[in-house]
Short mmCIF file of C-alpha atoms and ligand atoms in Angstrom, two decimals:
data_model
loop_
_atom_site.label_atom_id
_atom_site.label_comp_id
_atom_site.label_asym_id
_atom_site.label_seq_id
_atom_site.Cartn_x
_atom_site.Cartn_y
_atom_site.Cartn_z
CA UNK S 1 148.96 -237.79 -113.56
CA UNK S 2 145.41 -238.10 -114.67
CA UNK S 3 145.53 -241.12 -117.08
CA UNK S 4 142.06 -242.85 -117.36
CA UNK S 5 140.12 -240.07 -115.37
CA UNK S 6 137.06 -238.47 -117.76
CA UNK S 7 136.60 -234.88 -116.81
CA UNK S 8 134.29 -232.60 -117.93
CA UNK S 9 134.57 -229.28 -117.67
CA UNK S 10 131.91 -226.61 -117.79
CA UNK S 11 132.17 -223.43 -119.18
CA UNK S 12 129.40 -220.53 -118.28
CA UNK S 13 128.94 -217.15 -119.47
CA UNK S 14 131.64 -215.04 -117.15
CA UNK S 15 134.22 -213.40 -118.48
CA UNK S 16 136.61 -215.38 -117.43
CA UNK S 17 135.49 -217.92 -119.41
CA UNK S 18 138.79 -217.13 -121.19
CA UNK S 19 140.75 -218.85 -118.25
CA UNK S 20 139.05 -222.34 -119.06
CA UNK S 21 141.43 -222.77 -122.03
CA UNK S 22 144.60 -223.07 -119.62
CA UNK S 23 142.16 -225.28 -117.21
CA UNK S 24 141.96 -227.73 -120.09
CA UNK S 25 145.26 -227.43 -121.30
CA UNK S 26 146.50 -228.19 -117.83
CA UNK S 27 144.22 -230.95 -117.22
CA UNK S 28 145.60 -232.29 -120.94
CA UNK S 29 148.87 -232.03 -119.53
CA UNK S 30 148.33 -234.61 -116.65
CA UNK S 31 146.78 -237.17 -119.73
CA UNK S 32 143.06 -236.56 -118.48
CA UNK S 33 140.53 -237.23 -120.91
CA UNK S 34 138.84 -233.40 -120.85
CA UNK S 35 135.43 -233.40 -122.58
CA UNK S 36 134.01 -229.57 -122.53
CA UNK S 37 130.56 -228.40 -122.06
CA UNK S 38 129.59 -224.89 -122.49
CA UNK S 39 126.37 -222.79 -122.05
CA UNK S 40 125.10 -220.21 -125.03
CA UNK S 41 126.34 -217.46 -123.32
CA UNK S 42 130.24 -218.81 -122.75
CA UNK S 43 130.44 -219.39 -127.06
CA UNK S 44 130.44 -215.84 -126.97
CA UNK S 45 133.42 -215.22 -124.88
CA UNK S 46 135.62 -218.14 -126.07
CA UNK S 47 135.57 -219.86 -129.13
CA UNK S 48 134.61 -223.37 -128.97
CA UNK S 49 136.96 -224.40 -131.70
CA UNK S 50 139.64 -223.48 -129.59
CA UNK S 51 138.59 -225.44 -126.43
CA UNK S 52 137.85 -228.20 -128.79
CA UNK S 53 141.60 -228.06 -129.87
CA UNK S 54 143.03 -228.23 -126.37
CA UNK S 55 140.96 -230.77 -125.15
CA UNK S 56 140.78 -233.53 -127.92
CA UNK S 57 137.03 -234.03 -127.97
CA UNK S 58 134.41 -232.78 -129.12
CA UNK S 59 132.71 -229.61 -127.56
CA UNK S 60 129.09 -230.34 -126.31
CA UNK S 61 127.56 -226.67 -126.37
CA UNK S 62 123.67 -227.95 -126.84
CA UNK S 63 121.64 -231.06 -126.19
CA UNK S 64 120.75 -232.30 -129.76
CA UNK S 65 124.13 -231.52 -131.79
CA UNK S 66 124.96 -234.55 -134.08
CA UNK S 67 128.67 -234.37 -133.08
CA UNK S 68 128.37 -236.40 -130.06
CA UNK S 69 126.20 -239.09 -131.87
CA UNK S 70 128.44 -242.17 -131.65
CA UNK S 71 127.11 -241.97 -128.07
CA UNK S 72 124.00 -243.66 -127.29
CA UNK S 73 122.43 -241.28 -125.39
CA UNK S 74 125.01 -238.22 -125.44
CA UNK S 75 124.71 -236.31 -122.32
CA UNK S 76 123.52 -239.12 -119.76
CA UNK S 77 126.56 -241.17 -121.24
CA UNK S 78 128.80 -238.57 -120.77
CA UNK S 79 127.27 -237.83 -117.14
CA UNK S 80 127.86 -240.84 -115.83
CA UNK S 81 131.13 -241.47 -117.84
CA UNK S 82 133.14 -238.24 -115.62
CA UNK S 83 134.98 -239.25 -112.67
CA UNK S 84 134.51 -235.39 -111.84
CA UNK S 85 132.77 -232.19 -113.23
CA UNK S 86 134.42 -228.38 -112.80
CA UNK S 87 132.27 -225.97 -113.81
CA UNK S 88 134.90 -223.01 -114.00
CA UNK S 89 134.01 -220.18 -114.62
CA UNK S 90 130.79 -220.96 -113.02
CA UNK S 91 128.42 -217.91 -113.21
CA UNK S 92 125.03 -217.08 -110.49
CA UNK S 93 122.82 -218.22 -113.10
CA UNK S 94 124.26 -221.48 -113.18
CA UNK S 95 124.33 -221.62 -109.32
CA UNK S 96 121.01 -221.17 -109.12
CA UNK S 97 119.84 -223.52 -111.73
CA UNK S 98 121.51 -226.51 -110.41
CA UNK S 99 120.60 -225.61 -106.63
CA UNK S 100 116.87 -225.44 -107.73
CA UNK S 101 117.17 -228.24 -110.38
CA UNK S 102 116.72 -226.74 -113.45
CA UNK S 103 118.11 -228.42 -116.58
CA UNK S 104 117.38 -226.41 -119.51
CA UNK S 105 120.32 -226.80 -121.35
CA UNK S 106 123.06 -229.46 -121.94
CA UNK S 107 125.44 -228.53 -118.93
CA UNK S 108 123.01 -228.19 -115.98
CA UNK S 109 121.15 -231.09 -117.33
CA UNK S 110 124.51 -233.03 -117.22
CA UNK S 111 125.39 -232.06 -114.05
CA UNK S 112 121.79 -233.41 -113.08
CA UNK S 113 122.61 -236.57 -114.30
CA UNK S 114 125.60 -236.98 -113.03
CA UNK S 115 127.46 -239.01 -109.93
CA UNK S 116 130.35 -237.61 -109.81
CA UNK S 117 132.15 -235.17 -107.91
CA UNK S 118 131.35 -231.38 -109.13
CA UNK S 119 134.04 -228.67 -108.53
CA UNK S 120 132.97 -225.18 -108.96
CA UNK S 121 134.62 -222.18 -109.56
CA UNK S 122 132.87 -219.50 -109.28
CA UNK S 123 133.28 -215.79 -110.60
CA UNK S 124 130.77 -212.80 -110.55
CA UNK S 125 130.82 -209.43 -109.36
CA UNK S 126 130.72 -209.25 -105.89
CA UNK S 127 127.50 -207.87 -105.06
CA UNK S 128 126.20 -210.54 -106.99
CA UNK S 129 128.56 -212.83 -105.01
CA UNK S 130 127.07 -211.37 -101.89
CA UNK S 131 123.69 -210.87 -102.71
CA UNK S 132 121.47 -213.34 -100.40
CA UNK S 133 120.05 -215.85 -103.55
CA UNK S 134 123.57 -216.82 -104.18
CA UNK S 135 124.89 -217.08 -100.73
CA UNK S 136 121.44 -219.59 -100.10
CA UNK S 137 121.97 -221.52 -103.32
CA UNK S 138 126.01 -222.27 -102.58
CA UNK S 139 125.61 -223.02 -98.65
CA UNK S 140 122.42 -225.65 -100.37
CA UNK S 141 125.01 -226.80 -103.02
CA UNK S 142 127.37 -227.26 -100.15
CA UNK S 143 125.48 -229.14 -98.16
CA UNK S 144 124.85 -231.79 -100.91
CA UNK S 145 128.60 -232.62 -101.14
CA UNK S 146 129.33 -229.90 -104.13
CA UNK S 147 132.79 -228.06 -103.44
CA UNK S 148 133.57 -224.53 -104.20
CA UNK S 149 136.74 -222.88 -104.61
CA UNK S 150 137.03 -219.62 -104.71
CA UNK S 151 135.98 -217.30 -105.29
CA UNK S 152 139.42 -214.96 -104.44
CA UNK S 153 139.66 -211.16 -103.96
CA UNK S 154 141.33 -209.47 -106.98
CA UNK S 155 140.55 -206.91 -109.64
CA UNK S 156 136.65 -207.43 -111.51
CA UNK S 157 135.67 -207.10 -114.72
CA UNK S 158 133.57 -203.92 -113.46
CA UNK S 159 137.35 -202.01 -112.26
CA UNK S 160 136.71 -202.86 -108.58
CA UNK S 161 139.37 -204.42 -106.32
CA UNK S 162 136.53 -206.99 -104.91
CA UNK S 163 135.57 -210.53 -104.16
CA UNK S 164 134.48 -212.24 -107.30
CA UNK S 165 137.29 -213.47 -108.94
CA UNK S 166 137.72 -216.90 -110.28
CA UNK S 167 140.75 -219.34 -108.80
CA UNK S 168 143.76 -219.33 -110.50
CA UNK S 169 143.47 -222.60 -113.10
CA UNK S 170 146.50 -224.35 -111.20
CA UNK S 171 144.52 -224.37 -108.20
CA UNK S 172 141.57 -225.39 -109.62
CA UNK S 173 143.51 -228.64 -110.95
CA UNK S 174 145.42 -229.32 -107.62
CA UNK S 175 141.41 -228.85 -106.03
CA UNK S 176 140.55 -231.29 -108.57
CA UNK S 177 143.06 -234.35 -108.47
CA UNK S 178 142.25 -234.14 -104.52
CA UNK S 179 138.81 -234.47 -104.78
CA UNK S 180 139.25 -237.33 -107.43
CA UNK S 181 138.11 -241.06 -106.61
CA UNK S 182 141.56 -242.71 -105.47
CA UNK S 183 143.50 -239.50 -104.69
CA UNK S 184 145.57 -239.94 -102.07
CA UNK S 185 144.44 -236.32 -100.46
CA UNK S 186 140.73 -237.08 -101.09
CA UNK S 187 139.09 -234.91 -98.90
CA UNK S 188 136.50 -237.89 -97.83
CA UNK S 189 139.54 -238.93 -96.27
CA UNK S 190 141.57 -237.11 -94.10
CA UNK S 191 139.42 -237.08 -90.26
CA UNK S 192 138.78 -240.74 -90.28
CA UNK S 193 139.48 -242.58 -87.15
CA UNK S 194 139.07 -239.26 -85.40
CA UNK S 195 136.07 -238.51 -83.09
CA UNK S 196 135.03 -234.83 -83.31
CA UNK S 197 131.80 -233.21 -80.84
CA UNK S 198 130.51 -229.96 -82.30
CA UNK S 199 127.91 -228.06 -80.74
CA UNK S 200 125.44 -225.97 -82.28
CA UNK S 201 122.88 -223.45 -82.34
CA UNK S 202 121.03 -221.44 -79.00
CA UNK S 203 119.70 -222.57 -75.92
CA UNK S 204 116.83 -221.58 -74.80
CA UNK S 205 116.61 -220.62 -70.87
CA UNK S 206 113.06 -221.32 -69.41
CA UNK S 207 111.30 -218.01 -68.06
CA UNK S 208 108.00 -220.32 -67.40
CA UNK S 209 106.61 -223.18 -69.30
CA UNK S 210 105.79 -221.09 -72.55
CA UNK S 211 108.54 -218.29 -72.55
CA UNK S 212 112.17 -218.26 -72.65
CA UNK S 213 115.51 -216.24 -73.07
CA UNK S 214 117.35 -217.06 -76.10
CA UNK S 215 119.39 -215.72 -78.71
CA UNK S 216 119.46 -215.09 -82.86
CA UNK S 217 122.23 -218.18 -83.66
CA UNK S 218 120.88 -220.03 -86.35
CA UNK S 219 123.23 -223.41 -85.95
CA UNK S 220 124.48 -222.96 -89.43
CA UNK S 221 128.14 -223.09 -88.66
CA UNK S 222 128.36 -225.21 -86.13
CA UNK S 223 125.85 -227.67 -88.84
CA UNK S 224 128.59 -226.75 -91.42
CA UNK S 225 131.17 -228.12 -89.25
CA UNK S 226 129.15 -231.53 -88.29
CA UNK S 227 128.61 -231.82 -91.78
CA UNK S 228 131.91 -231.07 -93.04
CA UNK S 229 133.73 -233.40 -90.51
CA UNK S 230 131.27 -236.19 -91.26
CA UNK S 231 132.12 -235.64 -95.45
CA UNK S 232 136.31 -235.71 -94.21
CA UNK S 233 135.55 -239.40 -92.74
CA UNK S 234 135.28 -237.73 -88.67
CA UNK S 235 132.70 -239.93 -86.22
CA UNK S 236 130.49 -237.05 -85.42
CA UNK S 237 128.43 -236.25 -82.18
CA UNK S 238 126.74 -232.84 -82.71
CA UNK S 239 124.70 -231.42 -79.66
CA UNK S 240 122.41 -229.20 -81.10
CA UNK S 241 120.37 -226.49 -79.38
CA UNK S 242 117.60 -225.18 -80.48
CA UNK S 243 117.74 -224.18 -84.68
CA UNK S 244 115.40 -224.83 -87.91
CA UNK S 245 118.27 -227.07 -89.85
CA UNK S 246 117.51 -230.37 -90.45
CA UNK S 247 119.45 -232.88 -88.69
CA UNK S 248 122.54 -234.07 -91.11
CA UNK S 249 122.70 -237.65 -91.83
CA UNK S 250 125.29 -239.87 -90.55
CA UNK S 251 125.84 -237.69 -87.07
CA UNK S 252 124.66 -238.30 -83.74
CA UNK S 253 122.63 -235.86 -83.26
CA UNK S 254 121.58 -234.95 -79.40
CA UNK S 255 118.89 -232.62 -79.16
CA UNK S 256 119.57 -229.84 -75.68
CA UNK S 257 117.14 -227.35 -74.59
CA UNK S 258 119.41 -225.18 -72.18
CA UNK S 259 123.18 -224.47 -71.22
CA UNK S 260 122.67 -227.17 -68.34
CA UNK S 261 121.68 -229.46 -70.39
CA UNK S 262 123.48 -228.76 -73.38
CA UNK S 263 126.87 -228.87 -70.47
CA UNK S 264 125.60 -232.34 -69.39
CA UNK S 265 125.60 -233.79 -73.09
CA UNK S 266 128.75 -232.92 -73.44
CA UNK S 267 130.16 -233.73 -70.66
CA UNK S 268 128.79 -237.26 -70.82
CA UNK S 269 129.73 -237.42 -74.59
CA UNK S 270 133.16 -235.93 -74.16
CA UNK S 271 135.45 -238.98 -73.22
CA UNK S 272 137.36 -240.35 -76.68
CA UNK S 273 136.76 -237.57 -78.17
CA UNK S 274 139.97 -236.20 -80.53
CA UNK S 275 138.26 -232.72 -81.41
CA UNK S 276 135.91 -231.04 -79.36
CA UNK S 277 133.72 -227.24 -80.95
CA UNK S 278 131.92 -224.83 -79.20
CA UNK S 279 130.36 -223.67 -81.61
CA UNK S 280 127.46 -223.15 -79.69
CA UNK S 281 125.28 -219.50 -78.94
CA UNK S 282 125.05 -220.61 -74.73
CA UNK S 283 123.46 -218.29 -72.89
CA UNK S 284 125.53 -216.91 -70.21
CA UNK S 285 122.60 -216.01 -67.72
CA UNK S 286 119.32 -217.85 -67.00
CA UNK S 287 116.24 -216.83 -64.80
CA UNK S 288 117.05 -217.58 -61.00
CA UNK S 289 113.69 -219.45 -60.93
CA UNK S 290 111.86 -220.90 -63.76
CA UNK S 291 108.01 -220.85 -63.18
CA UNK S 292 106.23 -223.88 -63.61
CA UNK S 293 102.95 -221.94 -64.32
CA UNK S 294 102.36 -219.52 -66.74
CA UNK S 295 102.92 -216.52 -65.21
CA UNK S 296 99.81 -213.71 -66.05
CA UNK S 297 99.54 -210.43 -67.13
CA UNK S 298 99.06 -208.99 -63.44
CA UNK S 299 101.37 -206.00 -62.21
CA UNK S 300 103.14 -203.29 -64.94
CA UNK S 301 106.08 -204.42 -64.44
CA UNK S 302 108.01 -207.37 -63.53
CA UNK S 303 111.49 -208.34 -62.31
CA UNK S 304 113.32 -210.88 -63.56
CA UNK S 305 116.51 -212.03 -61.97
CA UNK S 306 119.36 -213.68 -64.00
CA UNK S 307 121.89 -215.85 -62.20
CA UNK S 308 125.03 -217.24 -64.71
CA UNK S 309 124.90 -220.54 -66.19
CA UNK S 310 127.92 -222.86 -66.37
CA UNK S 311 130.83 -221.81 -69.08
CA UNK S 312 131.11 -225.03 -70.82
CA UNK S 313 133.62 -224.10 -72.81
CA UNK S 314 135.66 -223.48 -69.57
CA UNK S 315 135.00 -226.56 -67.95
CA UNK S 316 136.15 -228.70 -70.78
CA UNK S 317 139.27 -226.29 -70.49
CA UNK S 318 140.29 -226.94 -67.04
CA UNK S 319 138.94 -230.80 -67.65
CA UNK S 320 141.41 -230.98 -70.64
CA UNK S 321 142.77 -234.42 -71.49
CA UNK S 322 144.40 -234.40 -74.79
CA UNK S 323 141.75 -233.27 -76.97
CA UNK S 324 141.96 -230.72 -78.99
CA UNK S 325 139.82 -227.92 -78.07
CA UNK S 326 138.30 -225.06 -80.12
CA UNK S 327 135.89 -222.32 -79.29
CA UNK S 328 134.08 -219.56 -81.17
CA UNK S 329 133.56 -215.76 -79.93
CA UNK S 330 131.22 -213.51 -81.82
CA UNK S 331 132.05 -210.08 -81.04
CA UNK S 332 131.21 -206.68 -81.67
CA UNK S 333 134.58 -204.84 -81.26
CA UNK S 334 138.53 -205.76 -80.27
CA UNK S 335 137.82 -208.85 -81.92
CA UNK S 336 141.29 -210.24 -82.01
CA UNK S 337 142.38 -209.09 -78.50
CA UNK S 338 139.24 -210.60 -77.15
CA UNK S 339 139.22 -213.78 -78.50
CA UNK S 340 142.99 -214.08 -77.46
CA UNK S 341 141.83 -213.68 -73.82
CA UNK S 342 139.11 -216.37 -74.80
CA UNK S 343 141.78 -218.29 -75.36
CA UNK S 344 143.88 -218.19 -73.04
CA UNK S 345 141.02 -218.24 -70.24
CA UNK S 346 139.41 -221.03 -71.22
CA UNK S 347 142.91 -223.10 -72.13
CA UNK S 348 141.85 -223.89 -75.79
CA UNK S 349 143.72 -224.99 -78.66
CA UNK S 350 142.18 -222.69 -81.53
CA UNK S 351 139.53 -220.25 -81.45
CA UNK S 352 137.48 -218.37 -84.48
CA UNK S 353 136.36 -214.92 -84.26
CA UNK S 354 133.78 -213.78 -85.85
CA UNK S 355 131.60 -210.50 -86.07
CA UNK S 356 128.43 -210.63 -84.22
CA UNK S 357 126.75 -209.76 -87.54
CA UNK S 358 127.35 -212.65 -88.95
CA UNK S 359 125.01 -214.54 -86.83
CA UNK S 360 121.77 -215.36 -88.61
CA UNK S 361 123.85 -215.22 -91.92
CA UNK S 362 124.61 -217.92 -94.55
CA UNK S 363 128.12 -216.50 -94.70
CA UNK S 364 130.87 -215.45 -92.62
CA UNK S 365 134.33 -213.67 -92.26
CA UNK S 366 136.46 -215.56 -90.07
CA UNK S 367 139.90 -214.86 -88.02
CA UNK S 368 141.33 -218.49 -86.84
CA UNK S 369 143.53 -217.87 -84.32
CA UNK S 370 146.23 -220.59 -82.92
CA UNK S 371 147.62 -221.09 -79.18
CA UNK S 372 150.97 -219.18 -80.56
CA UNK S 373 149.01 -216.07 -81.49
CA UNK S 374 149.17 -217.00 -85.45
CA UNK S 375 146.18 -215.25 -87.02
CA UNK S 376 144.48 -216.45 -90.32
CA UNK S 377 142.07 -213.99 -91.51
CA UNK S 378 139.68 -215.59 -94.21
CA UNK S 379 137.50 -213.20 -96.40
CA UNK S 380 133.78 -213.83 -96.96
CA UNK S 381 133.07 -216.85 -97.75
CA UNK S 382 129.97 -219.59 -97.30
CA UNK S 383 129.98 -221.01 -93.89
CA UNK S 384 130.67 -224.61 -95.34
CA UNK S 385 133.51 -223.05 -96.64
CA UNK S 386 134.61 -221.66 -93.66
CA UNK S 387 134.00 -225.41 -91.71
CA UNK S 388 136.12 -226.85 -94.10
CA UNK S 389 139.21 -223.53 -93.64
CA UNK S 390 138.74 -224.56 -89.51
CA UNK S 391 139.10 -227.59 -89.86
CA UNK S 392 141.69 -227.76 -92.39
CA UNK S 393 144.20 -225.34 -89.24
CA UNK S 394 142.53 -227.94 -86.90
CA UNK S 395 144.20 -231.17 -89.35
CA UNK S 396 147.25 -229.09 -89.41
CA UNK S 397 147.97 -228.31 -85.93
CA UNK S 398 147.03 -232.11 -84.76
CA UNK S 399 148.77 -234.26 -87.47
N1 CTP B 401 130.56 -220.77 -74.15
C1 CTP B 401 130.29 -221.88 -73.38
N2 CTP B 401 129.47 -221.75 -72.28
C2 CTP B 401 128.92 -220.57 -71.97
C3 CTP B 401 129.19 -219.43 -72.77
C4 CTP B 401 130.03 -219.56 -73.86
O1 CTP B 401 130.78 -222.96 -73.65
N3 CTP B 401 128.12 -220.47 -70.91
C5 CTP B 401 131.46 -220.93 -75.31
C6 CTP B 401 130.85 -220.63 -76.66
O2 CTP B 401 130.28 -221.79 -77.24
C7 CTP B 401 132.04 -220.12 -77.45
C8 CTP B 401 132.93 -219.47 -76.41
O3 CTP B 401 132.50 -220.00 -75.14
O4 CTP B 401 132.77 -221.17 -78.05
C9 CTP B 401 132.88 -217.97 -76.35
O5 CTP B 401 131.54 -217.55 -76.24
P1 CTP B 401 131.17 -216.00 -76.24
O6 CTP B 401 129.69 -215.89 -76.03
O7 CTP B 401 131.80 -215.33 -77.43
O8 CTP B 401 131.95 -215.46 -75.00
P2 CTP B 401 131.72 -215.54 -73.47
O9 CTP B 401 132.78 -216.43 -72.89
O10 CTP B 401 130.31 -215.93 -73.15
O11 CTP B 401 132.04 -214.05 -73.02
P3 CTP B 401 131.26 -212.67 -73.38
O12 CTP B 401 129.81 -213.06 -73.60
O13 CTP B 401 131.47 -211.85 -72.16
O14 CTP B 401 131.92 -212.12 -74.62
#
């Protein structure tokens, strides 16, 4: 049940605005107080009437209507009265106001002045889903503790079996009473006491004191999974290689330049550890000799010898002690029946395949497959999203 919980729910302009009605009624079910907020464009795809009749309350559709009046000051009351918000449908537009802090009408400026925890449920077409604005504005929303659910493959409004459709209203409520303050399931809640050691991002293999060789990871997934892992209640130690993200906050963050050094962090960090990622882009050659000079422009060509680095990944696999160990493969083709032998050659516990396209990218499509050849495929979806998928399998196969 949801007695004494305040939940607002926002409505935007998608069609399936329609859908909020059996969100509220649902939530009214479970005795929550349901207060509804909807943009211009949603009063033209639902009635407001009718979402004021399920819900009880008054519908708040701009910033200066007299029906909220008994309230001192209606929306920052309201804001800060909600134990959660669920925007649902939630539209691009509205992504990208909130991301960028725009508060131009009486939900986004509600959201802005609001605590609580926001839900969103978003539904578009999917090229809009996909196109690179929204990707940038969820994985930002993510990162500042907003959830997303959805959105799921299924039929569009345009015809088009896609991505781009919103959660199904029951899910959206079973999303919400985890996330609420109190809920047993809270998601804040469910890695504490465990110590988890993600790695992240490229090294960088010295040529001479100004050049290296190094690779296109960005660090955003393994970043997503630090971050992630932190927001589940997880002790974090994330060695990072090299990557423009800022460092998240409440992590140990150790800062490697190379596989050697990035192999001696961990190895000196691994002891205790419950969980341990690769989700690291480690070079798997470096120059035989590094110059300690710059080397000049002299002869037409030059050689450059490679000699392999250590497979960390490996070693933690044959050093194996009870943790639980996961690695990553990016590849271009076979993807399953590679990252199987991954698997198996480097003795891990789970490992997620991914295209090699996807590095660079905000988003990802992931495969997560177990020790007993179980394969999860996961469509595309924000790479916070993804964290939370991995480590949801990771919760599942260690509890
Ligand atoms: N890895 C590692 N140390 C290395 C190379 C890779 O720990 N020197 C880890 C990566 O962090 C990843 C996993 O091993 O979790 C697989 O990396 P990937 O580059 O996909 O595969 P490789 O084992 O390097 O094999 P190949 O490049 O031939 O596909």
């Amino acid at each position: 049940m949801l007695t004494n919980k305040t939940i607002i729910v926002g409505v935007t302009g998608g069609i399936a605005a329609y859908k909020a009605c059996e969100l509220v009624s649902r939530l009214k079910k479970l005795n929550a107080d349901v207060w509804v907020v909807m943009t211009a464009a949603a009063t033209k795809l639902v009635g407001p009437i009718t979402l004021r009749t399920l819900s009880g309350n008054p519908v708040v559709t701009d910033l200066f209507a007299d029906e909220l009046s008994t309230l001192p000051v209606p929306h920052i009351a309201l804001a800060q009265k909600a134990d959660i918000i669920i925007i649902a449908p939630c539209t691009a537009n509205i992504i990208g106001k909130i991301a960028n802090g725009i508060a131009d009408d009486a939900l986004t400026t509600i959201v802005m002045a609001s605590p609580a925890q926001k839900l969103i449920a978003p539904a578009m077409n999917a090229e809009m889903w996909r196109n690179p604005a929204v990707k940038k504005n969820v994985s930002w929303l993510e990162s500042r503790d907003f959830v997303f659910i959805g959105p799921e493959e299924g039929k569009l409004a345009c015809g088009s079996e896609d991505i781009g459709v919103m959660s199904k209203p029951r899910a959206i409520v079973k999303e919400a009473t985890r996330l609420l303050p109190g809920s047993k399931t809270a998601s804040a809640a469910d890695l504490t006491g465990k110590k988890v050691l993600i790695t992240a991002g490229g090294t960088r293999e010295a040529i001479d004191p100004v050049r290296f060789i190094g690779n296109r990871s960005s660090g955003k997934m393994g970043y997503a999974l630090a971050e992630a892992a932190r927001q589940r209640g997880a002790e974090v130690t994330l060695v990072s290689g090299s990557t423009h993200l800022a460092a998240p906050e409440g992590i140990t963050v150790i800062k490697v330049e190379d596989a050697k050094s990035m192999h001696e962090a961990v190895i000196a960090n691994r002891a205790g550890q419950h969980i341990i990622i690769m989700a690291a882009a480690v070079a798997d050659y470096r120059p035989t000799i590094t110059f300690w000079q710059k080397l000049k422009k002299e002869s037409e060509t030059i050689k450059l010898e490679l000699s392999k680095t250590v497979d960390i990944l490996a070693d933690l696999g044959r050093l194996k002690n009870g943790t639980y160990l996961v690695g990553f493969a990016a590849e271009t083709n076979d993807h399953v029946e590679n990252a199987k032998a991954k698997m198996s050659e480097k003795n891990l516990d789970l490992i997620i395949v991914n295209d090699a396209s996807a590095i660079e990218q905000d988003s990802s499509e992931i495969k997560i497959i177990d020790k007993h050849g179980n394969v999860d495929e996961h469509p595309e979806q924000a790479k916070h999203q993804s964290a939370n998928k991995i480590l949801d399998k990771i919760l599942s196969q260690i509890t």
